[in-house]
Amino acid sequence: MVVLGIESTAHTASVGIVGEDAEILSVAGHMYRPPRGGIHPREAANHHVEVLPDLVRQALERAHLRSGEIEAVAFSQGPGLGPCLRAGATVARMLALAWNRPLVPVNHCVAHVEIARALSGLEDPMLLYASGGNTQVIAYARGRYRVLGETLDIGIGNFLDKLWIELGGSFPGGPEIEKEANRGSELHPLPYSVHGMDVAFSGILTATLALRAKGIERPDLAYSVEVTAYAMLTEITERALAHRHRDEVVLGGGVACNERLRTMVRTMTEGRGGTMFAPPCSLCVDNGAMIAWTGLLAHRAGVSIPVEASAVQPRQRTDLVETPWRAR
Ligand code: ATP
Ligand code: FE2
């Protein structure tokens, strides 16, 4: 089976084509970068509408496939920014109708989980999903992915992006903070906010800006922010492993590109005698391949949706979606 997937929840428009066993046949994507400040949903959606038709063409070309060889069309139904989701959903509906193929709705968070799980080869790992809008520790149980712990305020990536803009940089901030942190060495105390298996970041944001106002340089600030925030994520992941008697972790979401986070979670997991896996960065950030792969799993389990019932769901939570392909 070959499935085409469309991703458009936030800043990235991407089309992926995937075959059985998560074989990635092609990915074609383009990221909207705001001229200044954060993402404006309407402008990002306009960007997606402009680039998606050509990305579909590129994805087919790169996979050496004709449209008739695509067996289903999957799209990100949510969560995400309404206008951006609608842009991708509209293109997906159009393709499904034009090609006379089933339309398969995919939850964006579950897709981050599934692509990481497929590449890891691990059957039932714990997942640390750290992205722009989401920060969750997830495990599968009885037909759904369950959120064991999460952010109580903003997603870690949005926190890093916002902080970097406040420090004079541009979007996206996560990769730039990583470069800056590698030049820092002095750890300044910042609010370490772990509540059971939940975390919060807004206190670190305020405290970092206060340190900046006192003249602390950006490399040391970035270093302190990374060490503090990633230690929080490592701690809640370890607590989840201990409670659920697990020893395998996979990372997903754009912040999982970060080498310091990877190293900290790996050190913790291996220290417990377990295994940690993180996909290549291109498959941690938003991409159409993860939507296509999850669409393939869902379609194989009998999931599809009529066009007239395919409204996007900007607030669709990870734990609201049934995952019949994992039922056991
Ligand atoms: P969500 O999955 O919650 O909808 P998203 O779709 O906005 O979030 P992703 O593409 O999964 O996000 O991740 C984007 C985020 O990843 C951005 O906030 C970006 O700053 C962050 N990011 C990317 N690379 C790195 C890195 N090397 N270190 C830290 N953060 C990073
Ligand atoms: Fe994402």
JSON list of N, CA and C and ligand atoms in Angstrom, two decimals, residues 7 9-12 39 79-80 108-109 112 129-134 156-158 160-161 171-175 178 226 230 253-259 281 284-286, ligand 1:
[
{"chain": "A", "resi": 7, "resn": "GLU", "atom": "N", "xyz": [0.78, 17.55, 5.60]},
{"chain": "A", "resi": 7, "resn": "GLU", "atom": "CA", "xyz": [0.97, 18.19, 6.91]},
{"chain": "A", "resi": 7, "resn": "GLU", "atom": "C", "xyz": [0.87, 19.71, 6.73]},
{"chain": "A", "resi": 9, "resn": "THR", "atom": "N", "xyz": [-0.17, 21.80, 9.96]},
{"chain": "A", "resi": 9, "resn": "THR", "atom": "CA", "xyz": [-0.76, 22.28, 11.22]},
{"chain": "A", "resi": 9, "resn": "THR", "atom": "C", "xyz": [-0.28, 23.67, 11.64]},
{"chain": "A", "resi": 10, "resn": "ALA", "atom": "N", "xyz": [0.96, 24.01, 11.31]},
{"chain": "A", "resi": 10, "resn": "ALA", "atom": "CA", "xyz": [1.50, 25.28, 11.81]},
{"chain": "A", "resi": 10, "resn": "ALA", "atom": "C", "xyz": [2.35, 25.96, 10.74]},
{"chain": "A", "resi": 11, "resn": "HIS", "atom": "N", "xyz": [3.64, 25.99, 10.94]},
{"chain": "A", "resi": 11, "resn": "HIS", "atom": "CA", "xyz": [4.55, 26.74, 10.05]},
{"chain": "A", "resi": 11, "resn": "HIS", "atom": "C", "xyz": [4.95, 25.96, 8.81]},
{"chain": "A", "resi": 12, "resn": "THR", "atom": "N", "xyz": [4.81, 24.62, 8.83]},
{"chain": "A", "resi": 12, "resn": "THR", "atom": "CA", "xyz": [5.36, 23.81, 7.74]},
{"chain": "A", "resi": 12, "resn": "THR", "atom": "C", "xyz": [4.26, 23.20, 6.88]},
{"chain": "A", "resi": 39, "resn": "ILE", "atom": "N", "xyz": [4.41, 33.34, 14.46]},
{"chain": "A", "resi": 39, "resn": "ILE", "atom": "CA", "xyz": [3.60, 32.95, 13.30]},
{"chain": "A", "resi": 39, "resn": "ILE", "atom": "C", "xyz": [2.25, 33.66, 13.31]},
{"chain": "A", "resi": 79, "resn": "PRO", "atom": "N", "xyz": [-4.13, 18.49, 16.29]},
{"chain": "A", "resi": 79, "resn": "PRO", "atom": "CA", "xyz": [-4.40, 19.87, 16.65]},
{"chain": "A", "resi": 79, "resn": "PRO", "atom": "C", "xyz": [-3.51, 20.82, 15.84]},
{"chain": "A", "resi": 80, "resn": "GLY", "atom": "N", "xyz": [-3.87, 22.09, 15.82]},
{"chain": "A", "resi": 80, "resn": "GLY", "atom": "CA", "xyz": [-3.07, 23.06, 15.09]},
{"chain": "A", "resi": 80, "resn": "GLY", "atom": "C", "xyz": [-3.83, 24.36, 14.91]},
{"chain": "A", "resi": 108, "resn": "HIS", "atom": "N", "xyz": [-2.05, 14.87, 14.46]},
{"chain": "A", "resi": 108, "resn": "HIS", "atom": "CA", "xyz": [-0.67, 15.30, 14.27]},
{"chain": "A", "resi": 108, "resn": "HIS", "atom": "C", "xyz": [0.27, 14.74, 15.36]},
{"chain": "A", "resi": 109, "resn": "CYS", "atom": "N", "xyz": [-0.19, 14.74, 16.60]},
{"chain": "A", "resi": 109, "resn": "CYS", "atom": "CA", "xyz": [0.66, 14.26, 17.71]},
{"chain": "A", "resi": 109, "resn": "CYS", "atom": "C", "xyz": [0.88, 12.76, 17.60]},
{"chain": "A", "resi": 112, "resn": "HIS", "atom": "N", "xyz": [3.58, 12.11, 15.08]},
{"chain": "A", "resi": 112, "resn": "HIS", "atom": "CA", "xyz": [4.96, 12.25, 15.61]},
{"chain": "A", "resi": 112, "resn": "HIS", "atom": "C", "xyz": [5.35, 10.96, 16.33]},
{"chain": "A", "resi": 129, "resn": "TYR", "atom": "N", "xyz": [7.32, 13.58, 23.59]},
{"chain": "A", "resi": 129, "resn": "TYR", "atom": "CA", "xyz": [6.95, 14.37, 22.41]},
{"chain": "A", "resi": 129, "resn": "TYR", "atom": "C", "xyz": [7.15, 15.84, 22.77]},
{"chain": "A", "resi": 130, "resn": "ALA", "atom": "N", "xyz": [8.22, 16.42, 22.23]},
{"chain": "A", "resi": 130, "resn": "ALA", "atom": "CA", "xyz": [8.59, 17.79, 22.57]},
{"chain": "A", "resi": 130, "resn": "ALA", "atom": "C", "xyz": [8.63, 18.60, 21.29]},
{"chain": "A", "resi": 131, "resn": "SER", "atom": "N", "xyz": [7.61, 19.46, 21.10]},
{"chain": "A", "resi": 131, "resn": "SER", "atom": "CA", "xyz": [7.54, 20.20, 19.83]},
{"chain": "A", "resi": 131, "resn": "SER", "atom": "C", "xyz": [7.20, 21.65, 20.10]},
{"chain": "A", "resi": 132, "resn": "GLY", "atom": "N", "xyz": [6.73, 22.35, 19.07]},
{"chain": "A", "resi": 132, "resn": "GLY", "atom": "CA", "xyz": [6.39, 23.76, 19.23]},
{"chain": "A", "resi": 132, "resn": "GLY", "atom": "C", "xyz": [5.24, 23.92, 20.21]},
{"chain": "A", "resi": 133, "resn": "GLY", "atom": "N", "xyz": [4.10, 23.35, 19.86]},
{"chain": "A", "resi": 133, "resn": "GLY", "atom": "CA", "xyz": [2.89, 23.55, 20.64]},
{"chain": "A", "resi": 133, "resn": "GLY", "atom": "C", "xyz": [2.66, 22.52, 21.72]},
{"chain": "A", "resi": 134, "resn": "ASN", "atom": "N", "xyz": [3.41, 21.44, 21.72]},
{"chain": "A", "resi": 134, "resn": "ASN", "atom": "CA", "xyz": [3.12, 20.34, 22.64]},
{"chain": "A", "resi": 134, "resn": "ASN", "atom": "C", "xyz": [4.35, 19.87, 23.40]},
{"chain": "A", "resi": 156, "resn": "ILE", "atom": "N", "xyz": [7.22, 23.49, 24.84]},
{"chain": "A", "resi": 156, "resn": "ILE", "atom": "CA", "xyz": [8.63, 23.87, 25.02]},
{"chain": "A", "resi": 156, "resn": "ILE", "atom": "C", "xyz": [9.18, 24.61, 23.80]},
{"chain": "A", "resi": 157, "resn": "GLY", "atom": "N", "xyz": [8.79, 24.20, 22.59]},
{"chain": "A", "resi": 157, "resn": "GLY", "atom": "CA", "xyz": [9.30, 24.86, 21.39]},
{"chain": "A", "resi": 157, "resn": "GLY", "atom": "C", "xyz": [8.79, 26.30, 21.30]},
{"chain": "A", "resi": 158, "resn": "ASN", "atom": "N", "xyz": [7.51, 26.49, 21.60]},
{"chain": "A", "resi": 158, "resn": "ASN", "atom": "CA", "xyz": [6.97, 27.86, 21.58]},
{"chain": "A", "resi": 158, "resn": "ASN", "atom": "C", "xyz": [7.67, 28.73, 22.62]},
{"chain": "A", "resi": 160, "resn": "LEU", "atom": "N", "xyz": [10.83, 28.31, 23.65]},
{"chain": "A", "resi": 160, "resn": "LEU", "atom": "CA", "xyz": [12.17, 28.64, 23.12]},
{"chain": "A", "resi": 160, "resn": "LEU", "atom": "C", "xyz": [12.08, 29.70, 22.03]},
{"chain": "A", "resi": 161, "resn": "ASP", "atom": "N", "xyz": [11.08, 29.56, 21.15]},
{"chain": "A", "resi": 161, "resn": "ASP", "atom": "CA", "xyz": [10.91, 30.52, 20.05]},
{"chain": "A", "resi": 161, "resn": "ASP", "atom": "C", "xyz": [10.62, 31.93, 20.59]},
{"chain": "A", "resi": 171, "resn": "PHE", "atom": "N", "xyz": [12.41, 33.68, 14.40]},
{"chain": "A", "resi": 171, "resn": "PHE", "atom": "CA", "xyz": [11.81, 32.35, 14.43]},
{"chain": "A", "resi": 171, "resn": "PHE", "atom": "C", "xyz": [12.49, 31.43, 13.42]},
{"chain": "A", "resi": 172, "resn": "PRO", "atom": "N", "xyz": [12.73, 30.14, 13.67]},
{"chain": "A", "resi": 172, "resn": "PRO", "atom": "CA", "xyz": [12.51, 29.45, 14.94]},
{"chain": "A", "resi": 172, "resn": "PRO", "atom": "C", "xyz": [13.70, 29.56, 15.88]},
{"chain": "A", "resi": 173, "resn": "GLY", "atom": "N", "xyz": [13.41, 29.70, 17.18]},
{"chain": "A", "resi": 173, "resn": "GLY", "atom": "CA", "xyz": [14.48, 29.97, 18.14]},
{"chain": "A", "resi": 173, "resn": "GLY", "atom": "C", "xyz": [15.23, 28.75, 18.62]},
{"chain": "A", "resi": 174, "resn": "GLY", "atom": "N", "xyz": [14.55, 27.57, 18.66]},
{"chain": "A", "resi": 174, "resn": "GLY", "atom": "CA", "xyz": [15.16, 26.37, 19.25]},
{"chain": "A", "resi": 174, "resn": "GLY", "atom": "C", "xyz": [16.56, 26.07, 18.71]},
{"chain": "A", "resi": 175, "resn": "PRO", "atom": "N", "xyz": [16.73, 25.99, 17.37]},
{"chain": "A", "resi": 175, "resn": "PRO", "atom": "CA", "xyz": [18.05, 25.64, 16.83]},
{"chain": "A", "resi": 175, "resn": "PRO", "atom": "C", "xyz": [19.09, 26.73, 17.13]},
{"chain": "A", "resi": 178, "resn": "GLU", "atom": "N", "xyz": [20.22, 26.46, 20.66]},
{"chain": "A", "resi": 178, "resn": "GLU", "atom": "CA", "xyz": [21.15, 25.33, 20.78]},
{"chain": "A", "resi": 178, "resn": "GLU", "atom": "C", "xyz": [22.58, 25.75, 20.43]},
{"chain": "A", "resi": 226, "resn": "GLU", "atom": "N", "xyz": [18.65, 25.70, 28.44]},
{"chain": "A", "resi": 226, "resn": "GLU", "atom": "CA", "xyz": [18.63, 24.32, 27.92]},
{"chain": "A", "resi": 226, "resn": "GLU", "atom": "C", "xyz": [18.81, 23.32, 29.06]},
{"chain": "A", "resi": 230, "resn": "TYR", "atom": "N", "xyz": [15.55, 21.01, 29.79]},
{"chain": "A", "resi": 230, "resn": "TYR", "atom": "CA", "xyz": [15.70, 19.62, 29.35]},
{"chain": "A", "resi": 230, "resn": "TYR", "atom": "C", "xyz": [15.84, 18.67, 30.55]},
{"chain": "A", "resi": 253, "resn": "GLY", "atom": "N", "xyz": [8.92, 15.13, 17.76]},
{"chain": "A", "resi": 253, "resn": "GLY", "atom": "CA", "xyz": [8.67, 16.56, 17.79]},
{"chain": "A", "resi": 253, "resn": "GLY", "atom": "C", "xyz": [9.95, 17.33, 17.52]},
{"chain": "A", "resi": 254, "resn": "GLY", "atom": "N", "xyz": [9.80, 18.57, 17.05]},
{"chain": "A", "resi": 254, "resn": "GLY", "atom": "CA", "xyz": [10.95, 19.36, 16.59]},
{"chain": "A", "resi": 254, "resn": "GLY", "atom": "C", "xyz": [12.04, 19.55, 17.62]},
{"chain": "A", "resi": 255, "resn": "VAL", "atom": "N", "xyz": [11.69, 19.68, 18.90]},
{"chain": "A", "resi": 255, "resn": "VAL", "atom": "CA", "xyz": [12.70, 19.93, 19.93]},
{"chain": "A", "resi": 255, "resn": "VAL", "atom": "C", "xyz": [13.56, 18.68, 20.14]},
{"chain": "A", "resi": 256, "resn": "ALA", "atom": "N", "xyz": [13.06, 17.53, 19.68]},
{"chain": "A", "resi": 256, "resn": "ALA", "atom": "CA", "xyz": [13.84, 16.29, 19.76]},
{"chain": "A", "resi": 256, "resn": "ALA", "atom": "C", "xyz": [15.04, 16.32, 18.81]},
{"chain": "A", "resi": 257, "resn": "CYS", "atom": "N", "xyz": [15.16, 17.37, 17.96]},
{"chain": "A", "resi": 257, "resn": "CYS", "atom": "CA", "xyz": [16.38, 17.55, 17.16]},
{"chain": "A", "resi": 257, "resn": "CYS", "atom": "C", "xyz": [17.55, 17.91, 18.07]},
{"chain": "A", "resi": 258, "resn": "ASN", "atom": "N", "xyz": [17.26, 18.42, 19.24]},
{"chain": "A", "resi": 258, "resn": "ASN", "atom": "CA", "xyz": [18.29, 19.01, 20.09]},
{"chain": "A", "resi": 258, "resn": "ASN", "atom": "C", "xyz": [19.23, 17.95, 20.67]},
{"chain": "A", "resi": 259, "resn": "GLU", "atom": "N", "xyz": [20.52, 18.15, 20.44]},
{"chain": "A", "resi": 259, "resn": "GLU", "atom": "CA", "xyz": [21.52, 17.15, 20.88]},
{"chain": "A", "resi": 259, "resn": "GLU", "atom": "C", "xyz": [21.62, 17.06, 22.39]},
{"chain": "A", "resi": 281, "resn": "CYS", "atom": "N", "xyz": [16.60, 14.39, 12.50]},
{"chain": "A", "resi": 281, "resn": "CYS", "atom": "CA", "xyz": [15.90, 15.66, 12.74]},
{"chain": "A", "resi": 281, "resn": "CYS", "atom": "C", "xyz": [14.80, 15.93, 11.71]},
{"chain": "A", "resi": 284, "resn": "CYS", "atom": "N", "xyz": [11.77, 14.50, 12.90]},
{"chain": "A", "resi": 284, "resn": "CYS", "atom": "CA", "xyz": [11.28, 14.98, 14.19]},
{"chain": "A", "resi": 284, "resn": "CYS", "atom": "C", "xyz": [10.42, 16.22, 13.98]},
{"chain": "A", "resi": 285, "resn": "VAL", "atom": "N", "xyz": [10.89, 17.12, 13.10]},
{"chain": "A", "resi": 285, "resn": "VAL", "atom": "CA", "xyz": [10.09, 18.31, 12.80]},
{"chain": "A", "resi": 285, "resn": "VAL", "atom": "C", "xyz": [8.89, 17.90, 11.95]},
{"chain": "A", "resi": 286, "resn": "ASP", "atom": "N", "xyz": [7.94, 18.81, 11.80]},
{"chain": "A", "resi": 286, "resn": "ASP", "atom": "CA", "xyz": [6.73, 18.50, 11.04]},
{"chain": "A", "resi": 286, "resn": "ASP", "atom": "C", "xyz": [7.08, 18.06, 9.63]},
{"chain": "B", "resi": 1, "resn": "ATP", "atom": "P1", "xyz": [3.30, 20.70, 17.31]},
{"chain": "B", "resi": 1, "resn": "ATP", "atom": "O1", "xyz": [3.83, 19.33, 16.96]},
{"chain": "B", "resi": 1, "resn": "ATP", "atom": "O2", "xyz": [3.11, 20.90, 18.75]},
{"chain": "B", "resi": 1, "resn": "ATP", "atom": "O3", "xyz": [2.13, 21.10, 16.47]},
{"chain": "B", "resi": 1, "resn": "ATP", "atom": "P2", "xyz": [5.01, 22.23, 15.70]},
{"chain": "B", "resi": 1, "resn": "ATP", "atom": "O4", "xyz": [4.23, 21.48, 14.70]},
{"chain": "B", "resi": 1, "resn": "ATP", "atom": "O5", "xyz": [5.02, 23.69, 15.76]},
{"chain": "B", "resi": 1, "resn": "ATP", "atom": "O6", "xyz": [4.48, 21.71, 17.04]},
{"chain": "B", "resi": 1, "resn": "ATP", "atom": "P3", "xyz": [7.57, 20.87, 15.16]},
{"chain": "B", "resi": 1, "resn": "ATP", "atom": "O7", "xyz": [7.95, 21.08, 13.72]},
{"chain": "B", "resi": 1, "resn": "ATP", "atom": "O8", "xyz": [7.30, 19.49, 15.63]},
{"chain": "B", "resi": 1, "resn": "ATP", "atom": "O9", "xyz": [6.46, 21.82, 15.69]},
{"chain": "B", "resi": 1, "resn": "ATP", "atom": "O10", "xyz": [8.70, 21.55, 16.02]},
{"chain": "B", "resi": 1, "resn": "ATP", "atom": "C1", "xyz": [9.06, 22.90, 15.81]},
{"chain": "B", "resi": 1, "resn": "ATP", "atom": "C2", "xyz": [9.76, 23.39, 17.06]},
{"chain": "B", "resi": 1, "resn": "ATP", "atom": "O11", "xyz": [10.99, 22.68, 17.22]},
{"chain": "B", "resi": 1, "resn": "ATP", "atom": "C3", "xyz": [10.10, 24.85, 17.03]},
{"chain": "B", "resi": 1, "resn": "ATP", "atom": "O12", "xyz": [9.62, 25.43, 18.23]},
{"chain": "B", "resi": 1, "resn": "ATP", "atom": "C4", "xyz": [11.64, 24.87, 16.97]},
{"chain": "B", "resi": 1, "resn": "ATP", "atom": "O13", "xyz": [12.22, 25.96, 17.63]},
{"chain": "B", "resi": 1, "resn": "ATP", "atom": "C5", "xyz": [11.98, 23.57, 17.66]},
{"chain": "B", "resi": 1, "resn": "ATP", "atom": "N1", "xyz": [13.31, 23.06, 17.30]},
{"chain": "B", "resi": 1, "resn": "ATP", "atom": "C6", "xyz": [13.74, 22.68, 16.07]},
{"chain": "B", "resi": 1, "resn": "ATP", "atom": "N2", "xyz": [15.05, 22.32, 16.13]},
{"chain": "B", "resi": 1, "resn": "ATP", "atom": "C7", "xyz": [15.44, 22.46, 17.44]},
{"chain": "B", "resi": 1, "resn": "ATP", "atom": "C8", "xyz": [16.66, 22.26, 18.15]},
{"chain": "B", "resi": 1, "resn": "ATP", "atom": "N3", "xyz": [17.77, 21.85, 17.52]},
{"chain": "B", "resi": 1, "resn": "ATP", "atom": "N4", "xyz": [16.67, 22.52, 19.47]},
{"chain": "B", "resi": 1, "resn": "ATP", "atom": "C9", "xyz": [15.56, 22.94, 20.11]},
{"chain": "B", "resi": 1, "resn": "ATP", "atom": "N5", "xyz": [14.39, 23.16, 19.49]},
{"chain": "B", "resi": 1, "resn": "ATP", "atom": "C10", "xyz": [14.32, 22.93, 18.17]}
]
